[in-house]
Structures are given as C-alpha cells and as structure tokens.
C-alpha cells in the first residue's frame, strides 16, 4: 500500500505558469505555432561575463560544497551591488546566497513564523507565497490591490492588518509587482516602514524585478531607517541577468537574520553551487551596462503590448510601473462570452485555432483579485507580440469556436459576470 501524502502536500497548488508552459510545449511539439507569453523568462542569453566566469569556474573545478551563507567574494559583490544600486548600507555580513529568490519565501517563513501567525499578502500575489506561509501553519491575510490605485500597496490595509489581526507577524511585499506591474512608490515604503518600525513584524521585500521600473526608479524598503533589521530583501539573477536556469539569487537582511537564513539553507540544501555564485559575482561587476540596455528593450516591448492591447475592443490595459508583464482587464470580453479569464487564456492557447495559439495566464492564477484580467509576459520579439494581439482580437470574435470550447470545458464557463472596474 502506498503511504498517504500529508494534508499540506496535497493542498499545495503549483505555479500555473509552469502548467501552461507544459501544455504550450506539448502543442508546439505537435506542430502548433504558439506565441509564448505565459512565463516570465528573459529571451536574452545569460550575460557574457557571467557565462565566461561560470565556464572558467567549472574548468577550475569549483564544483564542490561551499559555505551555506555563500562564497565570501559573492557576498561582497552582492553587498556592493545593493549599496550602489539602492543606497543600502550593507556589508558582506548582510548577504546570504540562495538558488534564486523563490527559496527565500520558504526560508523567511521558517525564520519568522509560528503556527497561527498572520501574514499580510497583497492580492493578486505570486502563487508560491501561500504554500510557503501554510507550510508553517501560519495564516494568509489578503488585501486586494486596486487597479484604480495603479496596483500600489494601500497603507490603510497594512494599518488595519497590524491593528486588527489577532497575531500579525509578517508582510509579503513585492515591488515591482508580479502579475500587475504595480510599483510601490517611495511614499508607500516610507509609510510602510513607519507602520512596522519597532513592532515584532518582519517584511519579505521580494524584488526580482528591481531593474525593471519604467517610471522613476526602484526603491527598496531596506533603505528605510530600521528596515535592514526588520525586512529581508530577496533578489535574483533570473530576470536582470537572464540567468533563470542557473538558479541564483541572494537575500539581504541584518547579520542575525542572515545567520539564521544560512542555518536554514544548510538544513535544506547545504549550499548554492560555487560556480554559479562566481558567475553571478562577475555579472554584478561587469554586465550592468548590458543589463540596462536589455531592460530598456523590455520597456519598449511593454509599451508596444499595452498600446496594441488597448486597441482591442473590450480590453483596457494600464501601462505597468515596472516588470515585463502587462495585466489587461478583459472582464468586458469575459462577461460577453461567459468565459472565465483563465478559461479565455486556455481558449486562446488550445481552442481558438488549430494551427496557431497564444499562451498567457488568467489573472485568477494569482488569486481571486485577478479575476477578469490576463497576464501576458512580453519576452518575445516585437513582431510576435503584435501577432499575439492581432490573434486575440480575432479569437474573441469566433463565437462557434468559443461555444465548442465551453461545451468541452465546463470549468471555463463564467457563473457570475465579473464586476467592471
Ligand atoms: C514575484 C516573484 N518572486 C520570486 C520569483 C522567483 O524567481 P527566481 O526563483 O527565479 O529567482 C519570481 C519569478 O518569476 C517572481 O515573479
């Protein structure tokens, strides 16, 4: 007899982007022309200094265990990087290496949460936040981000959480924000810091899109007075340096927090491969100019996608403050076709045409507040982006195809019309 899985494991939902990615790859293998806008991966190759340093490190056999906190040189390079880029005042003692930013969600929860603690999460949210909170038996407390507020975190929600939750212990902040593209402005961070300062509350400041801010500049919560003590900043090489497959990132926090995260890293994965850290250190030191040029290319892609989507009847899309995602409101289309937004996304991929498809995600993959939206990543050549929008505009007019899709996908049927913004 097979042993039963834990209730926790059975309850975990995986990141839908990877599920849709698998469907898209299957369709592509079967000969379909799919424009892939579902996953947030960079289309650029790994930046050159990183690749070169990584190859050299492997040839020099830096392929053994290393310190759980990370290589001293990597920690020093990361400290210089965040000091230079965001005006933080860190040393290598404030840095711990990790296999990307995602792993720090789990370690942060292990470091700070006890069962029953409340964690404020802004919704829509990155889908792996809740499982990592629930893994510790803590409670997810949602506050909706509003399109009318450009998807910025609302400080009244933070205050309410701190005052009314029976055991407020942590806040997950993600700016620039996936999936909405919202960016917390400096005044939001000043206000948030004022609200949590001196309380027994920790903040995970998840900042993978730190180099993709399209208006003004990126600010880190950790630059606010006292926040290095109370917050953990999570950074990654996946987006800015096109290194998603290397699995490399780092966290920034106070020296005791970093020691704790190092201990938890030790218990979970021993260490991050030394050769990837050597590649990352080279990227931070040598590839920033190229990084900035590539980020500007993303910005133009985002602008293109927003402009073209806004020409489609029934679609309304804000220019995101940051990230390489756009998050158009499609509630009008969904209500007219009586299809959920994720149903619409899957219809565009599977049902709208036999030869072509567009892969994207329904906003509800990021929580209930995402109903009535789609998330499209813009990591494709410009002509493919335009082609995708033209495809969507035509696909939503094919009533016979939509009827056939709904007939065979009952779960895609919209029970109640979405509220219109
Ligand atoms: C908000 C957010 N957090 C964390 C991650 C994880 O990135 P990685 O683990 O590749 O560094 C992503 C990736 O898409 C993200 O969007």
Short mmCIF file of C-alpha atoms and ligand atoms in Angstrom, two decimals:
data_model
loop_
_atom_site.label_atom_id
_atom_site.label_comp_id
_atom_site.label_asym_id
_atom_site.label_seq_id
_atom_site.Cartn_x
_atom_site.Cartn_y
_atom_site.Cartn_z
CA UNK A 1 0.00 0.00 0.00
CA UNK A 2 1.28 3.48 -0.86
CA UNK A 3 1.73 5.84 2.09
CA UNK A 4 -0.69 8.76 2.08
CA UNK A 5 0.62 12.24 1.41
CA UNK A 6 0.46 14.91 4.09
CA UNK A 7 -2.54 17.26 4.09
CA UNK A 8 -0.12 20.11 3.42
CA UNK A 9 1.43 18.43 0.36
CA UNK A 10 -1.98 17.52 -1.00
CA UNK A 11 -3.15 21.13 -0.63
CA UNK A 12 -0.21 22.75 -2.49
CA UNK A 13 -1.06 24.28 -5.83
CA UNK A 14 1.85 24.68 -8.21
CA UNK A 15 2.63 27.84 -10.14
CA UNK A 16 0.17 27.79 -13.07
CA UNK A 17 2.72 29.40 -15.41
CA UNK A 18 4.66 26.13 -15.37
CA UNK A 19 1.50 24.11 -16.04
CA UNK A 20 0.56 26.29 -19.02
CA UNK A 21 4.18 26.17 -20.18
CA UNK A 22 3.95 22.36 -20.29
CA UNK A 23 0.71 22.49 -22.34
CA UNK A 24 2.24 25.06 -24.70
CA UNK A 25 5.36 22.90 -25.21
CA UNK A 26 3.19 19.86 -25.95
CA UNK A 27 1.22 21.79 -28.57
CA UNK A 28 4.44 23.15 -30.10
CA UNK A 29 5.85 19.61 -30.26
CA UNK A 30 2.68 18.58 -32.08
CA UNK A 31 3.30 21.32 -34.69
CA UNK A 32 1.21 24.26 -33.40
CA UNK A 33 2.62 27.78 -33.73
CA UNK A 34 2.29 29.06 -30.16
CA UNK A 35 3.29 32.59 -29.17
CA UNK A 36 4.53 32.06 -25.66
CA UNK A 37 3.65 34.88 -23.30
CA UNK A 38 2.94 32.71 -20.27
CA UNK A 39 6.22 32.58 -18.41
CA UNK A 40 8.38 35.37 -17.07
CA UNK A 41 11.69 34.29 -18.53
CA UNK A 42 14.15 36.52 -20.31
CA UNK A 43 14.66 35.80 -24.03
CA UNK A 44 18.26 37.06 -23.84
CA UNK A 45 21.19 34.69 -23.35
CA UNK A 46 22.94 34.71 -19.97
CA UNK A 47 25.05 37.84 -19.78
CA UNK A 48 28.58 37.30 -21.19
CA UNK A 49 30.79 37.91 -18.14
CA UNK A 50 28.61 35.54 -16.13
CA UNK A 51 28.80 32.82 -18.74
CA UNK A 52 32.57 33.17 -19.08
CA UNK A 53 33.15 33.17 -15.31
CA UNK A 54 30.84 30.18 -14.90
CA UNK A 55 32.70 28.15 -17.55
CA UNK A 56 36.08 29.05 -16.07
CA UNK A 57 34.86 28.15 -12.59
CA UNK A 58 33.73 24.71 -13.76
CA UNK A 59 37.04 24.18 -15.55
CA UNK A 60 38.86 25.14 -12.35
CA UNK A 61 36.67 22.58 -10.54
CA UNK A 62 34.74 24.96 -8.29
CA UNK A 63 32.20 22.18 -8.22
CA UNK A 64 32.28 21.11 -4.57
CA UNK A 65 30.46 22.10 -1.40
CA UNK A 66 30.85 25.69 -0.27
CA UNK A 67 29.74 27.75 2.74
CA UNK A 68 25.97 27.73 3.35
CA UNK A 69 25.94 31.53 3.56
CA UNK A 70 27.62 31.79 0.16
CA UNK A 71 31.18 32.42 -1.05
CA UNK A 72 32.80 35.45 0.66
CA UNK A 73 33.53 37.04 -2.72
CA UNK A 74 29.92 36.59 -3.89
CA UNK A 75 28.60 38.09 -0.66
CA UNK A 76 30.97 41.06 -1.01
CA UNK A 77 29.94 41.61 -4.64
CA UNK A 78 26.23 41.44 -3.74
CA UNK A 79 26.70 43.87 -0.88
CA UNK A 80 28.49 46.38 -3.15
CA UNK A 81 25.73 45.90 -5.72
CA UNK A 82 22.79 46.74 -3.46
CA UNK A 83 24.70 49.62 -1.84
CA UNK A 84 25.46 51.08 -5.26
CA UNK A 85 22.06 50.45 -6.81
CA UNK A 86 19.72 51.19 -3.90
CA UNK A 87 21.72 53.16 -1.40
CA UNK A 88 21.67 50.40 1.20
CA UNK A 89 24.31 50.33 3.87
CA UNK A 90 25.32 46.70 3.94
CA UNK A 91 28.47 44.64 4.22
CA UNK A 92 29.03 41.03 3.14
CA UNK A 93 27.66 40.06 6.60
CA UNK A 94 24.22 41.18 5.41
CA UNK A 95 24.12 38.85 2.39
CA UNK A 96 23.19 35.18 2.05
CA UNK A 97 23.24 33.30 -1.27
CA UNK A 98 20.27 31.28 -2.48
CA UNK A 99 19.11 29.29 -5.51
CA UNK A 100 17.07 32.20 -6.91
CA UNK A 101 14.70 34.46 -4.98
CA UNK A 102 11.88 31.95 -4.58
CA UNK A 103 13.64 29.83 -1.98
CA UNK A 104 13.72 32.79 0.40
CA UNK A 105 9.92 32.72 0.64
CA UNK A 106 10.21 29.39 2.40
CA UNK A 107 13.24 30.31 4.50
CA UNK A 108 11.71 33.65 5.53
CA UNK A 109 8.61 31.81 6.76
CA UNK A 110 10.71 29.23 8.58
CA UNK A 111 12.76 32.01 10.17
CA UNK A 112 9.88 34.16 11.43
CA UNK A 113 6.53 32.35 11.53
CA UNK A 114 4.90 30.18 14.13
CA UNK A 115 1.64 28.31 13.57
CA UNK A 116 -1.30 30.69 13.78
CA UNK A 117 0.66 33.85 12.92
CA UNK A 118 -0.96 36.25 10.46
CA UNK A 119 0.80 37.21 7.22
CA UNK A 120 -0.44 40.06 5.07
CA UNK A 121 -0.30 39.25 1.36
CA UNK A 122 -1.40 41.68 -1.32
CA UNK A 123 -3.64 40.08 -3.92
CA UNK A 124 -3.14 39.25 -6.75
CA UNK A 125 0.01 37.57 -5.50
CA UNK A 126 2.89 35.43 -6.67
CA UNK A 127 1.35 31.94 -6.42
CA UNK A 128 4.03 30.33 -4.27
CA UNK A 129 3.52 32.77 -1.36
CA UNK A 130 0.53 30.97 0.22
CA UNK A 131 2.05 27.45 0.18
CA UNK A 132 5.17 28.74 1.89
CA UNK A 133 3.11 30.50 4.57
CA UNK A 134 0.83 27.49 5.03
CA UNK A 135 3.85 25.21 5.28
CA UNK A 136 4.45 26.85 8.68
CA UNK A 137 0.80 26.62 9.71
CA UNK A 138 0.53 30.41 9.55
CA UNK A 139 -2.46 32.34 8.17
CA UNK A 140 -2.63 34.15 4.81
CA UNK A 141 -4.44 37.50 5.25
CA UNK A 142 -5.28 39.01 1.87
CA UNK A 143 -5.62 42.67 0.93
CA UNK A 144 -6.64 43.46 -2.64
CA UNK A 145 -4.51 45.72 -4.82
CA UNK A 146 -6.70 48.11 -6.80
CA UNK A 147 -6.28 49.00 -10.43
CA UNK A 148 -7.62 52.45 -9.50
CA UNK A 149 -4.54 52.84 -7.27
CA UNK A 150 -2.18 51.59 -10.04
CA UNK A 151 -1.89 48.32 -8.04
CA UNK A 152 0.20 50.03 -5.35
CA UNK A 153 0.01 48.66 -1.80
CA UNK A 154 -2.56 50.51 0.28
CA UNK A 155 -1.20 51.59 3.66
CA UNK A 156 -4.67 51.54 5.22
CA UNK A 157 -4.72 47.78 4.58
CA UNK A 158 -1.39 47.47 6.38
CA UNK A 159 -2.62 49.52 9.33
CA UNK A 160 -5.83 47.50 9.55
CA UNK A 161 -3.85 44.26 9.50
CA UNK A 162 -1.49 45.44 12.23
CA UNK A 163 -4.33 46.74 14.41
CA UNK A 164 -7.00 44.11 13.87
CA UNK A 165 -5.29 40.79 13.19
CA UNK A 166 -5.00 38.72 16.40
CA UNK A 167 -1.33 37.87 15.68
CA UNK A 168 0.17 39.99 12.91
CA UNK A 169 3.70 38.74 12.30
CA UNK A 170 4.76 39.32 8.69
CA UNK A 171 4.07 41.14 5.45
CA UNK A 172 4.91 39.98 1.93
CA UNK A 173 5.71 42.97 -0.24
CA UNK A 174 6.52 42.54 -3.92
CA UNK A 175 7.54 45.62 -5.85
CA UNK A 176 7.71 45.85 -8.84
CA UNK A 177 4.77 43.51 -8.67
CA UNK A 178 4.09 40.28 -10.49
CA UNK A 179 1.49 40.00 -12.06
CA UNK A 180 0.10 43.55 -12.10
CA UNK A 181 3.27 45.56 -12.80
CA UNK A 182 2.39 47.89 -9.90
CA UNK A 183 5.28 49.68 -8.20
CA UNK A 184 5.34 50.84 -4.61
CA UNK A 185 6.37 54.48 -4.62
CA UNK A 186 8.84 55.95 -2.15
CA UNK A 187 6.00 57.41 -0.06
CA UNK A 188 4.42 53.92 0.20
CA UNK A 189 7.69 52.49 1.51
CA UNK A 190 8.22 55.37 3.95
CA UNK A 191 4.67 54.84 5.22
CA UNK A 192 5.06 51.07 5.45
CA UNK A 193 8.33 51.41 7.36
CA UNK A 194 6.68 53.89 9.76
CA UNK A 195 3.87 51.43 10.40
CA UNK A 196 6.02 48.37 11.15
CA UNK A 197 9.07 50.01 12.73
CA UNK A 198 9.62 48.81 16.31
CA UNK A 199 6.93 46.12 16.11
CA UNK A 200 7.60 42.37 16.15
CA UNK A 201 6.74 42.17 12.48
CA UNK A 202 9.00 41.03 9.63
CA UNK A 203 8.67 42.02 5.97
CA UNK A 204 9.72 39.95 2.97
CA UNK A 205 10.57 42.51 0.32
CA UNK A 206 10.55 40.39 -2.84
CA UNK A 207 12.36 42.41 -5.51
CA UNK A 208 13.12 40.20 -8.55
CA UNK A 209 12.12 42.98 -10.96
CA UNK A 210 14.35 45.60 -9.32
CA UNK A 211 15.86 46.64 -12.64
CA UNK A 212 12.54 46.88 -14.48
CA UNK A 213 10.99 50.13 -13.28
CA UNK A 214 9.57 52.20 -16.10
CA UNK A 215 8.71 55.40 -14.25
CA UNK A 216 11.12 56.93 -11.78
CA UNK A 217 13.43 54.43 -10.11
CA UNK A 218 13.32 51.35 -7.93
CA UNK A 219 13.35 51.92 -4.19
CA UNK A 220 13.99 49.18 -1.70
CA UNK A 221 12.16 49.06 1.61
CA UNK A 222 15.50 48.11 3.16
CA UNK A 223 16.81 51.62 2.54
CA UNK A 224 14.29 53.00 5.07
CA UNK A 225 15.57 53.58 8.62
CA UNK A 226 15.43 50.42 10.73
CA UNK A 227 14.29 48.21 7.87
CA UNK A 228 17.53 46.28 7.46
CA UNK A 229 16.68 44.92 10.93
CA UNK A 230 13.06 44.07 10.16
CA UNK A 231 13.00 43.16 6.48
CA UNK A 232 14.53 40.57 4.19
CA UNK A 233 15.17 41.72 0.61
CA UNK A 234 15.12 38.93 -1.99
CA UNK A 235 16.99 39.46 -5.26
CA UNK A 236 17.58 37.23 -8.25
CA UNK A 237 19.80 36.85 -11.31
CA UNK A 238 16.90 35.26 -13.22
CA UNK A 239 15.47 38.45 -14.71
CA UNK A 240 18.12 41.18 -14.93
CA UNK A 241 21.00 38.93 -16.00
CA UNK A 242 18.95 36.31 -17.89
CA UNK A 243 20.15 33.51 -15.59
CA UNK A 244 16.90 31.80 -14.61
CA UNK A 245 18.30 28.31 -15.20
CA UNK A 246 21.43 28.87 -13.14
CA UNK A 247 19.22 29.22 -10.05
CA UNK A 248 20.95 32.07 -8.28
CA UNK A 249 19.83 34.87 -6.03
CA UNK A 250 20.56 36.34 -2.64
CA UNK A 251 18.83 37.80 0.36
CA UNK A 252 19.73 40.92 2.31
CA UNK A 253 19.00 41.35 6.00
CA UNK A 254 20.53 42.09 9.38
CA UNK A 255 23.54 39.96 10.34
CA UNK A 256 21.49 37.79 12.79
CA UNK A 257 18.75 37.27 10.18
CA UNK A 258 21.35 36.32 7.59
CA UNK A 259 22.95 33.85 10.01
CA UNK A 260 19.51 32.31 10.56
CA UNK A 261 18.82 32.09 6.83
CA UNK A 262 22.26 30.49 6.39
CA UNK A 263 21.45 27.87 9.02
CA UNK A 264 18.13 27.12 7.32
CA UNK A 265 19.88 26.95 3.93
CA UNK A 266 22.28 24.45 5.47
CA UNK A 267 19.42 22.28 6.70
CA UNK A 268 17.60 22.39 3.35
CA UNK A 269 20.22 22.40 0.61
CA UNK A 270 23.72 22.70 2.12
CA UNK A 271 24.86 25.43 -0.25
CA UNK A 272 24.39 27.11 -3.61
CA UNK A 273 26.83 25.74 -6.25
CA UNK A 274 30.05 27.79 -6.06
CA UNK A 275 30.43 28.08 -9.85
CA UNK A 276 27.00 29.76 -10.20
CA UNK A 277 27.96 32.26 -7.49
CA UNK A 278 31.18 33.03 -9.32
CA UNK A 279 29.16 33.63 -12.48
CA UNK A 280 26.76 35.90 -10.56
CA UNK A 281 29.58 37.92 -9.00
CA UNK A 282 31.04 38.50 -12.47
CA UNK A 283 27.61 39.61 -13.75
CA UNK A 284 27.19 42.17 -10.95
CA UNK A 285 30.66 43.56 -11.55
CA UNK A 286 30.79 43.58 -15.35
CA UNK A 287 27.41 43.21 -17.02
CA UNK A 288 25.36 46.12 -15.66
CA UNK A 289 25.60 48.29 -18.79
CA UNK A 290 24.35 45.42 -20.98
CA UNK A 291 21.68 44.68 -18.37
CA UNK A 292 20.39 48.25 -18.60
CA UNK A 293 20.26 48.15 -22.40
CA UNK A 294 18.26 44.93 -22.29
CA UNK A 295 15.89 46.33 -19.66
CA UNK A 296 15.16 49.25 -21.99
CA UNK A 297 14.25 46.73 -24.69
CA UNK A 298 11.72 45.22 -22.29
CA UNK A 299 10.32 48.65 -21.62
CA UNK A 300 9.70 49.21 -25.35
CA UNK A 301 8.08 45.78 -25.60
CA UNK A 302 5.80 46.55 -22.68
CA UNK A 303 4.81 49.88 -24.27
CA UNK A 304 4.12 48.16 -27.59
CA UNK A 305 1.98 45.49 -25.98
CA UNK A 306 -0.01 47.99 -23.90
CA UNK A 307 -0.64 50.25 -26.88
CA UNK A 308 -1.80 47.42 -29.12
CA UNK A 309 -3.93 45.72 -26.45
CA UNK A 310 -5.74 48.97 -25.77
CA UNK A 311 -6.87 48.98 -29.41
CA UNK A 312 -8.73 45.68 -28.93
CA UNK A 313 -12.41 46.18 -28.16
CA UNK A 314 -13.21 45.19 -24.58
CA UNK A 315 -9.60 45.34 -23.38
CA UNK A 316 -8.24 48.02 -21.09
CA UNK A 317 -4.59 47.91 -20.08
CA UNK A 318 -2.63 50.18 -17.74
CA UNK A 319 0.99 50.91 -18.55
CA UNK A 320 2.69 48.98 -15.74
CA UNK A 321 5.03 50.92 -13.48
CA UNK A 322 7.52 48.06 -13.81
CA UNK A 323 8.17 44.38 -14.74
CA UNK A 324 7.96 42.72 -18.14
CA UNK A 325 4.31 41.78 -17.65
CA UNK A 326 1.16 43.51 -18.74
CA UNK A 327 -2.10 42.89 -16.94
CA UNK A 328 -5.00 43.90 -19.17
CA UNK A 329 -8.58 43.98 -17.87
CA UNK A 330 -10.67 41.67 -20.05
CA UNK A 331 -13.79 41.49 -17.86
CA UNK A 332 -15.94 43.02 -20.59
CA UNK A 333 -14.94 40.27 -23.04
CA UNK A 334 -15.33 37.53 -20.42
CA UNK A 335 -18.80 38.75 -19.46
CA UNK A 336 -19.87 38.89 -23.09
CA UNK A 337 -18.52 35.41 -23.89
CA UNK A 338 -19.47 33.99 -20.45
CA UNK A 339 -15.99 32.60 -20.00
CA UNK A 340 -13.62 32.94 -17.03
CA UNK A 341 -10.40 34.85 -17.60
CA UNK A 342 -8.31 31.71 -17.20
CA UNK A 343 -10.78 29.93 -19.49
CA UNK A 344 -10.17 32.70 -22.02
CA UNK A 345 -6.40 32.24 -21.68
CA UNK A 346 -6.67 28.49 -22.26
CA UNK A 347 -9.09 29.03 -25.16
CA UNK A 348 -6.51 31.32 -26.81
CA UNK A 349 -3.93 28.57 -26.45
CA UNK A 350 -5.96 25.47 -27.24
CA UNK A 351 -9.29 26.30 -28.75
CA UNK A 352 -9.25 29.44 -30.91
CA UNK A 353 -7.34 27.98 -33.84
CA UNK A 354 -5.90 24.63 -34.91
CA UNK A 355 -2.64 25.98 -36.30
CA UNK A 356 -1.88 28.93 -34.01
CA UNK A 357 -2.27 29.87 -30.37
CA UNK A 358 -1.27 32.41 -27.72
CA UNK A 359 -0.13 31.19 -24.31
CA UNK A 360 -0.87 33.54 -21.41
CA UNK A 361 -2.38 33.29 -17.92
CA UNK A 362 -5.72 34.20 -16.41
CA UNK A 363 -5.39 36.74 -13.62
CA UNK A 364 -7.03 34.33 -11.16
CA UNK A 365 -3.89 32.17 -11.29
CA UNK A 366 -2.65 34.85 -8.90
CA UNK A 367 -5.64 34.80 -6.55
CA UNK A 368 -9.25 35.91 -6.67
CA UNK A 369 -8.38 39.58 -7.09
CA UNK A 370 -7.01 38.66 -10.53
CA UNK A 371 -10.40 37.59 -11.92
CA UNK A 372 -11.21 39.41 -15.13
CA UNK A 373 -7.57 40.04 -16.09
CA UNK A 374 -4.95 38.30 -18.22
CA UNK A 375 -1.23 38.31 -17.60
CA UNK A 376 1.00 38.44 -20.64
CA UNK A 377 4.76 38.45 -20.45
CA UNK A 378 6.48 40.41 -23.19
CA UNK A 379 9.59 38.28 -23.53
CA UNK A 380 9.17 37.70 -27.28
CA UNK A 381 10.29 39.52 -30.44
CA UNK A 382 8.17 42.60 -31.21
CA UNK A 383 6.55 41.16 -34.34
CA UNK A 384 5.41 38.14 -32.31
CA UNK A 385 3.89 40.46 -29.70
CA UNK A 386 1.91 42.30 -32.38
CA UNK A 387 0.90 38.98 -33.90
CA UNK A 388 -0.34 37.79 -30.49
CA UNK A 389 -2.56 40.84 -30.02
CA UNK A 390 -3.98 40.52 -33.54
CA UNK A 391 -4.68 36.85 -32.80
CA UNK A 392 -6.51 37.72 -29.56
CA UNK A 393 -8.60 40.39 -31.30
CA UNK A 394 -9.80 37.84 -33.88
CA UNK A 395 -10.12 34.89 -31.48
CA UNK A 396 -12.69 36.62 -29.26
CA UNK A 397 -14.96 37.10 -32.29
CA UNK A 398 -15.11 33.38 -33.18
CA UNK A 399 -18.40 32.53 -31.47
CA UNK A 400 -18.55 28.98 -32.87
CA UNK A 401 -15.07 28.17 -31.57
CA UNK A 402 -15.89 29.71 -28.18
CA UNK A 403 -19.14 27.71 -27.92
CA UNK A 404 -17.29 24.50 -28.80
CA UNK A 405 -14.55 25.26 -26.23
CA UNK A 406 -17.06 25.96 -23.47
CA UNK A 407 -19.05 22.83 -24.33
CA UNK A 408 -15.96 20.72 -23.69
CA UNK A 409 -14.57 22.80 -20.78
CA UNK A 410 -17.41 23.36 -18.32
CA UNK A 411 -14.99 24.76 -15.71
CA UNK A 412 -14.21 27.65 -18.06
CA UNK A 413 -17.86 28.81 -18.01
CA UNK A 414 -18.35 32.07 -16.12
CA UNK A 415 -21.09 31.63 -13.50
CA UNK A 416 -21.46 35.28 -12.45
CA UNK A 417 -20.40 38.26 -14.55
CA UNK A 418 -17.23 39.97 -13.35
CA UNK A 419 -17.53 43.35 -11.72
CA UNK A 420 -16.38 46.09 -14.04
CA UNK A 421 -13.76 48.50 -12.74
C1 LIG B 1 7.39 37.86 -7.53
C2 LIG B 1 8.39 36.80 -7.79
N1 LIG B 1 9.09 36.31 -6.76
C3 LIG B 1 10.01 35.35 -6.95
C4 LIG B 1 10.26 34.84 -8.19
C5 LIG B 1 11.27 33.73 -8.31
O1 LIG B 1 12.33 33.99 -9.09
P1 LIG B 1 13.64 33.07 -9.05
O2 LIG B 1 13.43 31.99 -8.06
O3 LIG B 1 13.83 32.57 -10.44
O4 LIG B 1 14.72 33.97 -8.62
C6 LIG B 1 9.56 35.32 -9.31
C7 LIG B 1 9.77 34.74 -10.63
O5 LIG B 1 9.01 34.88 -11.55
C8 LIG B 1 8.60 36.32 -9.09
O6 LIG B 1 7.88 36.82 -10.10
#
